[in-house]
């Protein structure tokens, strides 16, 4: 891994500078100044020749006269920028023109700086030094970012592979534990049943984590593909509430669903949104004390073109100082699940990513008396697609 | 030493300083190029004026302005600047007076620089 040079005396001698000026006197003077610092120079006497020479010489910096017959300095600069984009060497205009309009035109043509005439050697060298140093730092930064991107991609690939490979053995554990507990290989004593259930539970926890890791890897790799369709949000929430209530009953907790007045059918990926709903409902049950009443509701904002579903729990709420951790990977807040349930810390992060991909938003707000409300807002279909209503 | 009202000694010093071994070779080269090129620019001013080519005329005046400033020939520089401005804003109708001024200032600068080369 390349570590950036922190020394301020970056090696500049030997760097290449292209001088473009139709007046040979200016070229001679500039070349003379530059050689004292050990720069290597190439000279062109016109904009056109400068463009040719740039391609061959690939300078680290260009000194460009503005007034030239043929294409002028600004045009030369524009063409270089068009051809080489962000990889263009820094361009410094050298000219006796110093109206601020000209300066503005030069800078908007893509120039980095202006050197006024008469040329003062110390000033010329100082400015060139600054721009070259910036250029070097910028190159180093690009290199580092590139390395980081590749490392990140490798990490995601590894995550994906590891998670994928773990699924099979985990499924086996669960399957075999089930066989045992069903008595398929002989009856079990109550103690044995307890142990087998524990194995099953641990296996399920691991499988959940593996699935979440796989999700994170997929989403981070930018491979989250949404299959959008117009879907009745109430249906989705109702089903999820029913499933959640089966588990919640074990804690005497109950989820009540308040559907909207009229059907709401946003453009969503139903499987992914269901994942979000499941997660929010499951969290609400986990973090509320036994015997709680949880509310799920759907609302529509016609004028705003959005709809939302919210889950209100009766847990301890979100501490102020932990708000910013809420939707980040692997963060766990200080509150604990109230029924001994497990938490991986990935669920909300994944929810956030799915909601972001739908161009929606997800927020959490503490309720005035107790508990917290998680609210997901999604864009509904664009107005043009709706049939005219009263 | 050249007359400092014609040639700014600081400009000469700047050029001299670029020769680390103190032999003035670079300075001499630069003065030489100036004394060769500027008469060419003056000839261009004449021909472009005759041809009515405002753009080329302005460019030639601009060039004299730039090179004279590098040599510290400030009076010449000022004259060339006036000439350039006149041509750019009002065309070639009224440039003869200013052109003559540029010529005479060049003559004085040339003398001063030639004297410098002799020294």
Short mmCIF file of C-alpha atoms in Angstrom, two decimals:
data_model
loop_
_atom_site.label_atom_id
_atom_site.label_comp_id
_atom_site.label_asym_id
_atom_site.label_seq_id
_atom_site.Cartn_x
_atom_site.Cartn_y
_atom_site.Cartn_z
CA UNK A 1 0.00 0.00 0.00
CA UNK A 2 1.47 3.30 -1.07
CA UNK A 3 1.70 5.73 1.81
CA UNK A 4 1.47 9.38 0.79
CA UNK A 5 4.61 11.48 1.00
CA UNK A 6 4.23 13.94 3.81
CA UNK A 7 7.43 15.81 3.07
CA UNK A 8 6.79 19.27 1.66
CA UNK A 9 9.79 19.13 -0.66
CA UNK A 10 8.19 16.93 -3.27
CA UNK A 11 10.60 16.18 -6.04
CA UNK A 12 9.76 18.63 -8.81
CA UNK A 13 12.93 18.78 -10.88
CA UNK A 14 12.56 16.83 -14.07
CA UNK A 15 8.86 17.62 -14.35
CA UNK A 16 7.80 18.52 -17.87
CA UNK A 17 6.47 21.93 -18.81
CA UNK A 18 5.04 22.87 -22.20
CA UNK A 19 5.42 26.51 -23.25
CA UNK A 20 3.04 27.78 -25.91
CA UNK A 21 3.71 31.29 -27.22
CA UNK A 22 4.02 32.76 -30.69
CA UNK A 23 6.70 35.19 -29.53
CA UNK A 24 10.08 33.50 -29.34
CA UNK A 25 11.38 36.08 -26.89
CA UNK A 26 8.80 35.03 -24.35
CA UNK A 27 9.61 31.40 -24.96
CA UNK A 28 13.32 32.00 -24.43
CA UNK A 29 12.76 33.89 -21.24
CA UNK A 30 10.36 31.33 -19.82
CA UNK A 31 12.55 28.45 -20.84
CA UNK A 32 15.51 30.17 -19.21
CA UNK A 33 13.60 30.65 -15.98
CA UNK A 34 12.33 27.08 -15.91
CA UNK A 35 15.68 25.50 -16.60
CA UNK A 36 17.13 27.03 -13.44
CA UNK A 37 14.76 24.77 -11.48
CA UNK A 38 15.61 21.69 -13.46
CA UNK A 39 12.33 21.50 -15.34
CA UNK A 40 12.31 19.89 -18.76
CA UNK A 41 10.66 22.13 -21.34
CA UNK A 42 9.09 21.82 -24.77
CA UNK A 43 8.07 24.79 -26.86
CA UNK A 44 5.32 25.44 -29.37
CA UNK A 45 4.84 28.64 -31.31
CA UNK A 46 1.10 28.34 -31.85
CA UNK A 47 -2.01 26.91 -30.25
CA UNK A 48 -2.30 24.28 -32.96
CA UNK A 49 1.31 23.20 -32.54
CA UNK A 50 0.80 23.27 -28.79
CA UNK A 51 -2.05 20.74 -29.07
CA UNK A 52 0.14 18.44 -31.17
CA UNK A 53 3.09 18.74 -28.85
CA UNK A 54 0.92 18.13 -25.77
CA UNK A 55 -0.04 14.72 -27.11
CA UNK A 56 3.59 13.74 -27.69
CA UNK A 57 5.24 15.40 -24.71
CA UNK A 58 2.50 14.79 -22.05
CA UNK A 59 3.61 17.70 -19.85
CA UNK A 60 2.92 18.07 -16.14
CA UNK A 61 2.02 21.72 -16.63
CA UNK A 62 1.31 24.10 -19.52
CA UNK A 63 2.25 27.77 -19.83
CA UNK A 64 -0.10 29.25 -22.37
CA UNK A 65 0.07 32.64 -24.04
CA UNK A 66 -3.36 34.10 -24.69
CA UNK A 67 -2.88 36.26 -27.76
CA UNK A 68 -1.77 34.16 -30.68
CA UNK A 69 -2.63 34.09 -34.37
CA UNK A 70 -4.77 31.09 -35.21
CA UNK A 71 -6.51 29.70 -32.15
CA UNK A 72 -5.90 31.81 -29.08
CA UNK A 73 -4.86 30.64 -25.62
CA UNK A 74 -8.40 30.31 -24.31
CA UNK A 75 -9.45 28.13 -27.23
CA UNK A 76 -6.33 26.02 -26.88
CA UNK A 77 -7.14 25.55 -23.22
CA UNK A 78 -10.72 24.57 -23.99
CA UNK A 79 -9.61 22.02 -26.53
CA UNK A 80 -7.11 20.48 -24.16
CA UNK A 81 -9.81 20.17 -21.50
CA UNK A 82 -12.18 18.60 -23.97
CA UNK A 83 -9.63 16.06 -25.05
CA UNK A 84 -8.07 15.13 -21.75
CA UNK A 85 -10.82 15.99 -19.27
CA UNK A 86 -9.76 15.75 -15.65
CA UNK A 87 -6.39 14.34 -16.67
CA UNK A 88 -5.37 17.62 -18.29
CA UNK A 89 -2.23 19.11 -16.81
CA UNK A 90 -2.73 22.40 -14.96
CA UNK A 91 -2.78 25.31 -17.42
CA UNK A 92 -1.37 28.71 -16.53
CA UNK A 93 -2.08 31.66 -18.82
CA UNK A 94 0.79 34.03 -19.48
CA UNK A 95 -0.32 37.35 -20.77
CA UNK A 96 -0.18 41.08 -20.50
CA UNK A 97 -3.98 41.13 -20.56
CA UNK A 98 -5.19 41.68 -17.06
CA UNK A 99 -8.77 42.88 -17.19
CA UNK A 100 -10.86 40.85 -14.82
CA UNK A 101 -13.13 39.83 -17.71
CA UNK A 102 -10.18 38.17 -19.37
CA UNK A 103 -9.20 36.52 -16.13
CA UNK A 104 -12.72 35.15 -15.77
CA UNK A 105 -12.76 33.88 -19.33
CA UNK A 106 -9.45 32.17 -18.76
CA UNK A 107 -10.54 30.50 -15.57
CA UNK A 108 -13.84 29.36 -17.03
CA UNK A 109 -12.03 27.97 -20.07
CA UNK A 110 -10.34 25.66 -17.60
CA UNK A 111 -7.17 27.54 -16.76
CA UNK A 112 -5.74 27.19 -13.29
CA UNK A 113 -3.97 30.52 -12.92
CA UNK A 114 -2.66 33.69 -14.55
CA UNK A 115 0.92 34.89 -14.79
CA UNK A 116 1.14 38.59 -15.55
CA UNK A 117 3.77 40.18 -17.74
CA UNK A 118 6.45 41.29 -17.21
CA UNK A 119 7.56 37.91 -16.00
CA UNK A 120 9.23 37.94 -12.64
CA UNK A 121 11.27 34.77 -12.31
CA UNK A 122 10.63 34.22 -8.60
CA UNK A 123 6.89 34.67 -9.04
CA UNK A 124 6.79 32.39 -12.07
CA UNK A 125 8.64 29.66 -10.23
CA UNK A 126 6.61 30.00 -7.06
CA UNK A 127 3.31 29.67 -8.86
CA UNK A 128 4.48 26.75 -10.94
CA UNK A 129 5.71 25.02 -7.82
CA UNK A 130 2.32 25.41 -6.13
CA UNK A 131 0.41 24.03 -9.08
CA UNK A 132 2.74 21.10 -9.57
CA UNK A 133 2.54 20.21 -5.91
CA UNK A 134 -1.24 20.32 -6.05
CA UNK A 135 -1.12 18.13 -9.11
CA UNK A 136 1.08 15.58 -7.39
CA UNK A 137 -1.15 15.48 -4.33
CA UNK A 138 -4.16 15.07 -6.56
CA UNK A 139 -2.50 12.15 -8.34
CA UNK A 140 -1.66 10.51 -5.05
CA UNK A 141 -5.19 10.96 -3.86
CA UNK A 142 -6.62 9.36 -6.98
CA UNK A 143 -4.29 6.44 -6.50
CA UNK A 144 -5.34 5.97 -2.90
CA UNK A 145 -9.02 6.22 -3.71
CA UNK A 146 -8.54 3.64 -6.40
CA UNK A 147 -6.84 1.27 -3.97
CA UNK A 148 -9.58 1.80 -1.43
CA UNK A 149 -12.30 1.14 -3.97
CA UNK A 150 -10.69 -2.09 -4.98
CA UNK A 151 -10.22 -3.14 -1.37
CA UNK A 152 -13.86 -2.38 -0.69
CA UNK A 153 -15.03 -4.36 -3.67
CA UNK A 154 -12.85 -7.27 -2.62
CA UNK A 155 -14.32 -7.11 0.87
CA UNK A 156 -17.84 -7.18 -0.53
CA UNK A 157 -17.05 -10.12 -2.75
CA UNK A 158 -15.54 -11.98 0.18
CA UNK A 159 -18.55 -11.18 2.32
CA UNK A 160 -20.86 -12.45 -0.36
CA UNK A 161 -18.93 -15.66 -0.89
CA UNK A 162 -18.54 -16.38 2.83
CA UNK A 163 -22.21 -15.79 3.48
CA UNK A 164 -23.22 -17.89 0.52
CA UNK A 165 -21.01 -20.80 1.54
CA UNK A 166 -22.29 -20.73 5.09
CA UNK A 167 -25.92 -21.10 4.09
CA UNK A 168 -25.77 -24.78 3.16
CA UNK A 169 -24.20 -26.09 6.35
CA UNK A 170 -26.56 -23.90 8.36
CA UNK A 171 -29.56 -25.25 6.51
CA UNK A 172 -28.30 -28.75 7.28
CA UNK A 173 -28.02 -27.96 10.97
CA UNK A 174 -31.54 -26.66 11.02
CA UNK A 175 -32.94 -29.52 8.97
CA UNK A 176 -31.25 -32.20 11.03
CA UNK A 177 -32.22 -30.57 14.31
CA UNK A 178 -35.80 -30.60 13.10
CA UNK A 179 -35.61 -34.28 12.26
CA UNK A 180 -34.29 -35.02 15.74
CA UNK A 181 -36.90 -32.93 17.48
CA UNK A 182 -39.70 -34.56 15.49
CA UNK A 183 -38.57 -37.91 16.78
CA UNK A 184 -37.70 -39.16 13.30
CA UNK A 185 -34.70 -41.10 14.65
CA UNK A 186 -36.32 -42.17 17.88
CA UNK A 187 -38.03 -40.51 20.80
CA UNK A 188 -36.21 -37.83 22.80
CA UNK A 189 -36.26 -37.10 26.50
CA UNK A 190 -37.46 -33.65 27.51
CA UNK A 191 -33.88 -32.67 28.28
CA UNK A 192 -32.79 -33.79 24.84
CA UNK A 193 -35.63 -31.86 23.23
CA UNK A 194 -34.46 -28.74 25.05
CA UNK A 195 -30.93 -29.20 23.77
CA UNK A 196 -32.08 -29.82 20.22
CA UNK A 197 -34.25 -26.70 20.34
CA UNK A 198 -31.24 -24.72 21.49
CA UNK A 199 -29.22 -26.05 18.55
CA UNK A 200 -32.06 -25.12 16.21
CA UNK A 201 -32.32 -21.64 17.66
CA UNK A 202 -28.61 -20.99 17.38
CA UNK A 203 -28.63 -22.27 13.82
CA UNK A 204 -31.52 -19.99 12.94
CA UNK A 205 -29.75 -16.99 14.44
CA UNK A 206 -26.68 -17.72 12.37
CA UNK A 207 -28.77 -18.14 9.25
CA UNK A 208 -30.43 -14.78 9.88
CA UNK A 209 -27.07 -13.12 10.27
CA UNK A 210 -25.73 -14.76 7.15
CA UNK A 211 -28.73 -13.60 5.16
CA UNK A 212 -28.31 -10.09 6.41
CA UNK A 213 -24.61 -10.10 5.57
CA UNK A 214 -25.46 -11.29 2.10
CA UNK A 215 -27.93 -8.45 1.79
CA UNK A 216 -25.39 -5.89 2.91
CA UNK A 217 -22.80 -7.23 0.49
CA UNK A 218 -25.28 -7.15 -2.38
CA UNK A 219 -26.51 -3.68 -1.61
CA UNK A 220 -23.04 -2.25 -1.06
CA UNK A 221 -21.80 -3.72 -4.27
CA UNK A 222 -24.49 -1.65 -5.92
CA UNK A 223 -26.17 -4.78 -7.09
CA UNK A 224 -29.48 -4.15 -5.42
CA UNK A 225 -31.90 -4.46 -8.28
CA UNK A 226 -35.40 -3.34 -7.61
CA UNK A 227 -38.27 -4.96 -9.45
CA UNK A 228 -40.77 -2.17 -9.26
CA UNK A 229 -44.45 -2.70 -9.65
CA UNK A 230 -47.63 -1.04 -8.56
CA UNK A 231 -48.55 -2.84 -5.35
CA UNK A 232 -51.21 -2.41 -2.71
CA UNK A 233 -49.29 -1.36 0.36
CA UNK A 234 -52.10 -2.39 2.74
CA UNK A 235 -51.93 -5.99 1.55
CA UNK A 236 -48.21 -6.09 2.25
CA UNK A 237 -48.51 -4.58 5.70
CA UNK A 238 -51.55 -6.69 6.65
CA UNK A 239 -49.74 -9.92 5.80
CA UNK A 240 -46.64 -8.87 7.68
CA UNK A 241 -48.69 -7.84 10.72
CA UNK A 242 -50.45 -11.21 10.75
CA UNK A 243 -47.14 -13.10 10.66
CA UNK A 244 -45.61 -10.87 13.32
CA UNK A 245 -48.60 -11.38 15.60
CA UNK A 246 -47.96 -15.12 15.62
CA UNK A 247 -44.55 -14.53 17.24
CA UNK A 248 -45.68 -11.54 19.27
CA UNK A 249 -48.40 -13.60 20.93
CA UNK A 250 -45.66 -15.47 22.79
CA UNK A 251 -44.95 -12.21 24.63
CA UNK A 252 -48.61 -11.24 24.88
CA UNK A 253 -47.76 -8.34 22.62
CA UNK A 254 -50.15 -7.43 19.81
CA UNK A 255 -49.83 -5.40 16.62
CA UNK A 256 -52.90 -3.52 15.42
CA UNK A 257 -53.07 -2.36 11.80
CA UNK A 258 -54.91 0.81 10.82
CA UNK A 259 -55.38 0.72 7.04
CA UNK A 260 -55.80 3.93 5.00
CA UNK A 261 -59.18 5.28 3.91
CA UNK A 262 -58.50 4.61 0.23
CA UNK A 263 -56.16 2.00 -1.28
CA UNK A 264 -52.55 3.11 -1.64
CA UNK A 265 -50.59 1.55 -4.49
CA UNK A 266 -47.08 2.96 -4.74
CA UNK A 267 -44.48 1.77 -7.23
CA UNK A 268 -42.32 -0.54 -5.14
CA UNK A 269 -40.36 -3.77 -5.06
CA UNK A 270 -42.80 -5.74 -2.88
CA UNK A 271 -40.26 -8.29 -1.67
CA UNK A 272 -37.82 -5.63 -0.53
CA UNK A 273 -40.42 -3.39 1.06
CA UNK A 274 -41.83 -6.40 2.85
CA UNK A 275 -38.33 -6.92 4.21
CA UNK A 276 -38.44 -3.40 5.62
CA UNK A 277 -41.91 -3.81 7.09
CA UNK A 278 -40.99 -7.15 8.67
CA UNK A 279 -37.89 -5.64 10.16
CA UNK A 280 -39.66 -2.63 11.66
CA UNK A 281 -42.47 -4.74 13.09
CA UNK A 282 -40.05 -7.28 14.49
CA UNK A 283 -38.00 -4.51 16.13
CA UNK A 284 -41.13 -2.98 17.61
CA UNK A 285 -42.06 -6.30 19.20
CA UNK A 286 -38.50 -6.99 20.35
CA UNK A 287 -37.95 -3.72 22.11
CA UNK A 288 -41.37 -3.27 23.68
CA UNK A 289 -42.05 -4.92 27.02
CA UNK A 290 -44.29 -8.01 27.07
CA UNK A 291 -47.99 -7.21 26.82
CA UNK A 292 -47.47 -4.16 24.64
CA UNK A 293 -49.79 -2.74 22.01
CA UNK A 294 -48.05 -1.85 18.75
CA UNK A 295 -49.63 0.14 15.97
CA UNK A 296 -48.95 -0.05 12.27
CA UNK A 297 -50.54 2.50 10.00
CA UNK A 298 -50.52 3.74 6.44
CA UNK A 299 -51.06 7.33 5.40
CA UNK A 300 -51.17 9.09 2.06
CA UNK A 301 -50.20 12.62 1.13
CA UNK A 302 -51.88 13.17 -2.24
CA UNK A 303 -50.60 16.67 -2.81
CA UNK A 304 -47.07 15.69 -1.88
CA UNK A 305 -47.24 12.56 -4.00
CA UNK A 306 -46.06 10.35 -1.16
CA UNK A 307 -47.37 7.64 1.10
CA UNK A 308 -45.98 6.35 4.36
CA UNK A 309 -46.26 3.49 6.76
CA UNK A 310 -45.41 3.89 10.39
CA UNK A 311 -44.83 1.54 13.28
CA UNK A 312 -45.36 2.83 16.80
CA UNK A 313 -43.97 0.81 19.66
CA UNK A 314 -44.06 1.05 23.43
CA UNK A 315 -40.38 0.56 24.07
CA UNK A 316 -37.93 2.92 25.74
CA UNK A 317 -37.51 5.14 22.66
CA UNK A 318 -34.23 6.23 21.11
CA UNK A 319 -31.77 8.06 23.36
CA UNK A 320 -30.85 11.47 21.89
CA UNK A 321 -27.17 10.71 21.84
CA UNK A 322 -27.65 7.51 19.88
CA UNK A 323 -29.81 8.89 17.07
CA UNK A 324 -27.06 9.13 14.52
CA UNK A 325 -26.06 5.51 15.02
CA UNK A 326 -29.54 4.30 14.27
CA UNK A 327 -29.35 3.43 10.61
CA UNK A 328 -25.68 2.56 10.37
CA UNK A 329 -24.17 -0.87 9.83
CA UNK A 330 -23.60 -3.02 12.87
CA UNK A 331 -24.59 -0.40 15.37
CA UNK A 332 -26.49 -1.50 18.39
CA UNK A 333 -28.12 0.92 20.74
CA UNK A 334 -28.06 0.65 24.49
CA UNK A 335 -31.60 -0.73 24.69
CA UNK A 336 -31.96 -4.48 24.87
CA UNK A 337 -34.61 -6.75 23.42
CA UNK A 338 -37.19 -7.45 26.09
CA UNK A 339 -37.71 -11.14 25.41
CA UNK A 340 -34.13 -12.34 25.12
CA UNK A 341 -34.23 -12.03 21.32
CA UNK A 342 -31.07 -11.58 19.26
CA UNK A 343 -30.10 -8.55 17.26
CA UNK A 344 -27.44 -8.30 14.56
CA UNK A 345 -27.45 -4.54 14.19
CA UNK A 346 -27.74 -4.78 10.42
CA UNK A 347 -31.50 -4.71 10.01
CA UNK A 348 -32.06 -0.96 10.07
CA UNK A 349 -29.04 -0.30 7.91
CA UNK A 350 -30.46 -2.60 5.28
CA UNK A 351 -33.89 -0.96 5.63
CA UNK A 352 -32.28 2.41 5.06
CA UNK A 353 -30.53 1.20 1.92
CA UNK A 354 -33.69 -0.34 0.50
CA UNK A 355 -35.72 2.79 1.23
CA UNK A 356 -32.99 4.98 -0.28
CA UNK A 357 -33.05 2.87 -3.40
CA UNK A 358 -36.79 3.58 -3.65
CA UNK A 359 -35.92 7.28 -3.29
CA UNK A 360 -37.88 7.39 -0.07
CA UNK A 361 -36.91 8.23 3.47
CA UNK A 362 -36.94 6.52 6.83
CA UNK A 363 -36.97 8.36 10.14
CA UNK A 364 -37.37 7.54 13.80
CA UNK A 365 -38.99 9.83 16.32
CA UNK A 366 -39.74 9.35 19.96
CA UNK A 367 -43.43 9.51 20.83
CA UNK A 368 -44.49 12.07 23.42
CA UNK A 369 -45.54 9.62 26.15
CA UNK A 370 -43.38 6.59 25.53
CA UNK A 371 -42.04 4.53 22.70
CA UNK A 372 -40.85 5.36 19.24
CA UNK A 373 -42.34 5.79 15.78
CA UNK A 374 -40.48 4.57 12.72
CA UNK A 375 -41.86 6.06 9.56
CA UNK A 376 -41.03 5.11 6.00
CA UNK A 377 -42.09 7.58 3.30
CA UNK A 378 -42.20 6.51 -0.33
CA UNK A 379 -43.06 8.32 -3.53
CA UNK A 380 -46.33 7.13 -5.03
CA UNK A 381 -46.80 6.95 -8.77
CA UNK A 382 -46.18 10.18 -10.67
CA UNK A 383 -49.40 12.23 -11.01
CA UNK A 384 -49.60 11.71 -14.74
CA UNK A 385 -50.04 7.98 -14.24
CA UNK A 386 -52.98 8.35 -11.90
CA UNK A 387 -56.49 8.21 -13.28
CA UNK A 388 -58.27 11.53 -12.75
CA UNK A 389 -60.13 11.58 -9.44
CA UNK A 390 -62.76 13.95 -8.16
CA UNK B 1 24.49 51.28 -17.05
CA UNK B 2 21.58 52.07 -19.40
CA UNK B 3 19.50 55.15 -18.71
CA UNK B 4 17.03 53.90 -16.11
CA UNK B 5 14.18 55.94 -17.57
CA UNK B 6 14.46 53.92 -20.74
CA UNK B 7 15.42 50.51 -19.38
CA UNK B 8 14.43 49.39 -15.90
CA UNK B 9 17.53 47.97 -14.23
CA UNK B 10 15.45 45.54 -12.16
CA UNK B 11 14.25 43.79 -15.29
CA UNK B 12 17.84 43.44 -16.47
CA UNK B 13 18.83 42.10 -13.09
CA UNK B 14 16.06 39.50 -13.23
CA UNK B 15 17.41 38.25 -16.53
CA UNK B 16 20.96 38.39 -15.35
CA UNK B 17 20.09 36.33 -12.29
CA UNK B 18 19.03 33.45 -14.50
CA UNK B 19 22.66 32.86 -15.41
CA UNK B 20 24.12 31.07 -12.40
CA UNK B 21 27.73 31.41 -13.54
CA UNK B 22 27.35 35.17 -13.82
CA UNK B 23 28.57 35.41 -17.38
CA UNK B 24 25.50 37.21 -18.76
CA UNK B 25 25.18 34.78 -21.66
CA UNK B 26 21.46 34.41 -21.14
CA UNK B 27 20.93 38.16 -20.82
CA UNK B 28 22.83 38.76 -24.01
CA UNK B 29 20.82 36.11 -25.81
CA UNK B 30 17.56 37.68 -24.71
CA UNK B 31 18.61 41.18 -25.67
CA UNK B 32 19.78 39.80 -28.99
CA UNK B 33 16.43 38.17 -29.71
CA UNK B 34 14.62 41.38 -28.74
CA UNK B 35 16.75 43.46 -31.06
CA UNK B 36 16.10 41.04 -33.92
CA UNK B 37 12.39 40.47 -33.39
CA UNK B 38 11.13 43.93 -32.59
CA UNK B 39 12.09 45.44 -35.96
CA UNK B 40 10.11 42.58 -37.50
CA UNK B 41 7.10 43.53 -35.36
CA UNK B 42 7.46 47.14 -36.49
CA UNK B 43 7.50 46.00 -40.11
CA UNK B 44 4.35 43.99 -39.42
CA UNK B 45 2.71 47.08 -37.99
CA UNK B 46 3.43 48.90 -41.26
CA UNK B 47 2.22 46.10 -43.51
CA UNK B 48 -0.92 45.33 -41.56
CA UNK B 49 -1.79 49.00 -41.41
CA UNK B 50 -1.45 49.22 -45.19
CA UNK B 51 -3.58 46.09 -45.57
CA UNK B 52 -6.17 47.36 -43.11
CA UNK B 53 -5.89 44.21 -40.99
CA UNK B 54 -6.97 45.42 -37.56
CA UNK B 55 -6.59 42.07 -35.85
CA UNK B 56 -3.04 41.44 -37.00
CA UNK B 57 -2.07 45.04 -36.26
CA UNK B 58 -3.39 44.79 -32.73
CA UNK B 59 -1.56 41.54 -32.23
CA UNK B 60 1.74 43.01 -33.37
CA UNK B 61 1.29 45.96 -31.01
CA UNK B 62 0.44 43.54 -28.21
CA UNK B 63 3.58 41.61 -28.95
CA UNK B 64 5.80 44.69 -28.72
CA UNK B 65 4.11 45.55 -25.47
CA UNK B 66 4.84 42.13 -24.02
CA UNK B 67 8.45 41.81 -25.07
CA UNK B 68 9.39 45.35 -24.13
CA UNK B 69 8.01 44.78 -20.66
CA UNK B 70 10.25 41.75 -20.27
CA UNK B 71 13.27 43.87 -21.09
CA UNK B 72 12.22 46.63 -18.75
CA UNK B 73 11.70 49.08 -21.63
CA UNK B 74 8.79 50.70 -19.89
CA UNK B 75 8.32 53.83 -21.97
CA UNK B 76 8.24 51.71 -25.11
CA UNK B 77 5.81 49.40 -23.34
CA UNK B 78 3.46 52.24 -22.50
CA UNK B 79 3.54 53.50 -26.08
CA UNK B 80 2.79 50.03 -27.45
CA UNK B 81 -0.05 49.66 -24.97
CA UNK B 82 -1.63 52.91 -26.11
CA UNK B 83 -1.26 51.84 -29.72
CA UNK B 84 -2.87 48.45 -29.03
CA UNK B 85 -5.75 50.02 -27.16
CA UNK B 86 -6.33 52.59 -29.89
CA UNK B 87 -6.41 49.96 -32.63
CA UNK B 88 -8.60 47.60 -30.69
CA UNK B 89 -11.22 50.16 -29.73
CA UNK B 90 -11.15 52.60 -32.66
CA UNK B 91 -9.66 50.67 -35.56
CA UNK B 92 -6.81 51.82 -37.75
CA UNK B 93 -8.11 55.28 -38.52
CA UNK B 94 -5.97 57.24 -36.11
CA UNK B 95 -2.87 55.22 -35.33
CA UNK B 96 -0.10 56.92 -37.26
CA UNK B 97 0.87 59.29 -34.46
CA UNK B 98 1.04 56.56 -31.87
CA UNK B 99 2.89 54.28 -34.26
CA UNK B 100 5.54 56.92 -34.77
CA UNK B 101 5.89 57.19 -31.03
CA UNK B 102 6.41 53.45 -30.72
CA UNK B 103 9.08 53.63 -33.38
CA UNK B 104 11.00 56.40 -31.71
CA UNK B 105 10.79 54.76 -28.32
CA UNK B 106 12.12 51.58 -29.80
CA UNK B 107 15.04 53.51 -31.26
CA UNK B 108 15.93 54.82 -27.81
CA UNK B 109 15.54 51.42 -26.20
CA UNK B 110 17.67 49.85 -28.88
CA UNK B 111 20.42 52.38 -28.25
CA UNK B 112 20.30 51.78 -24.51
CA UNK B 113 20.39 48.02 -24.87
CA UNK B 114 23.15 48.12 -27.45
CA UNK B 115 25.17 50.22 -25.04
CA UNK B 116 24.54 47.62 -22.39
CA UNK B 117 25.83 44.88 -24.66
CA UNK B 118 29.03 46.84 -25.28
CA UNK B 119 29.72 47.30 -21.61
#
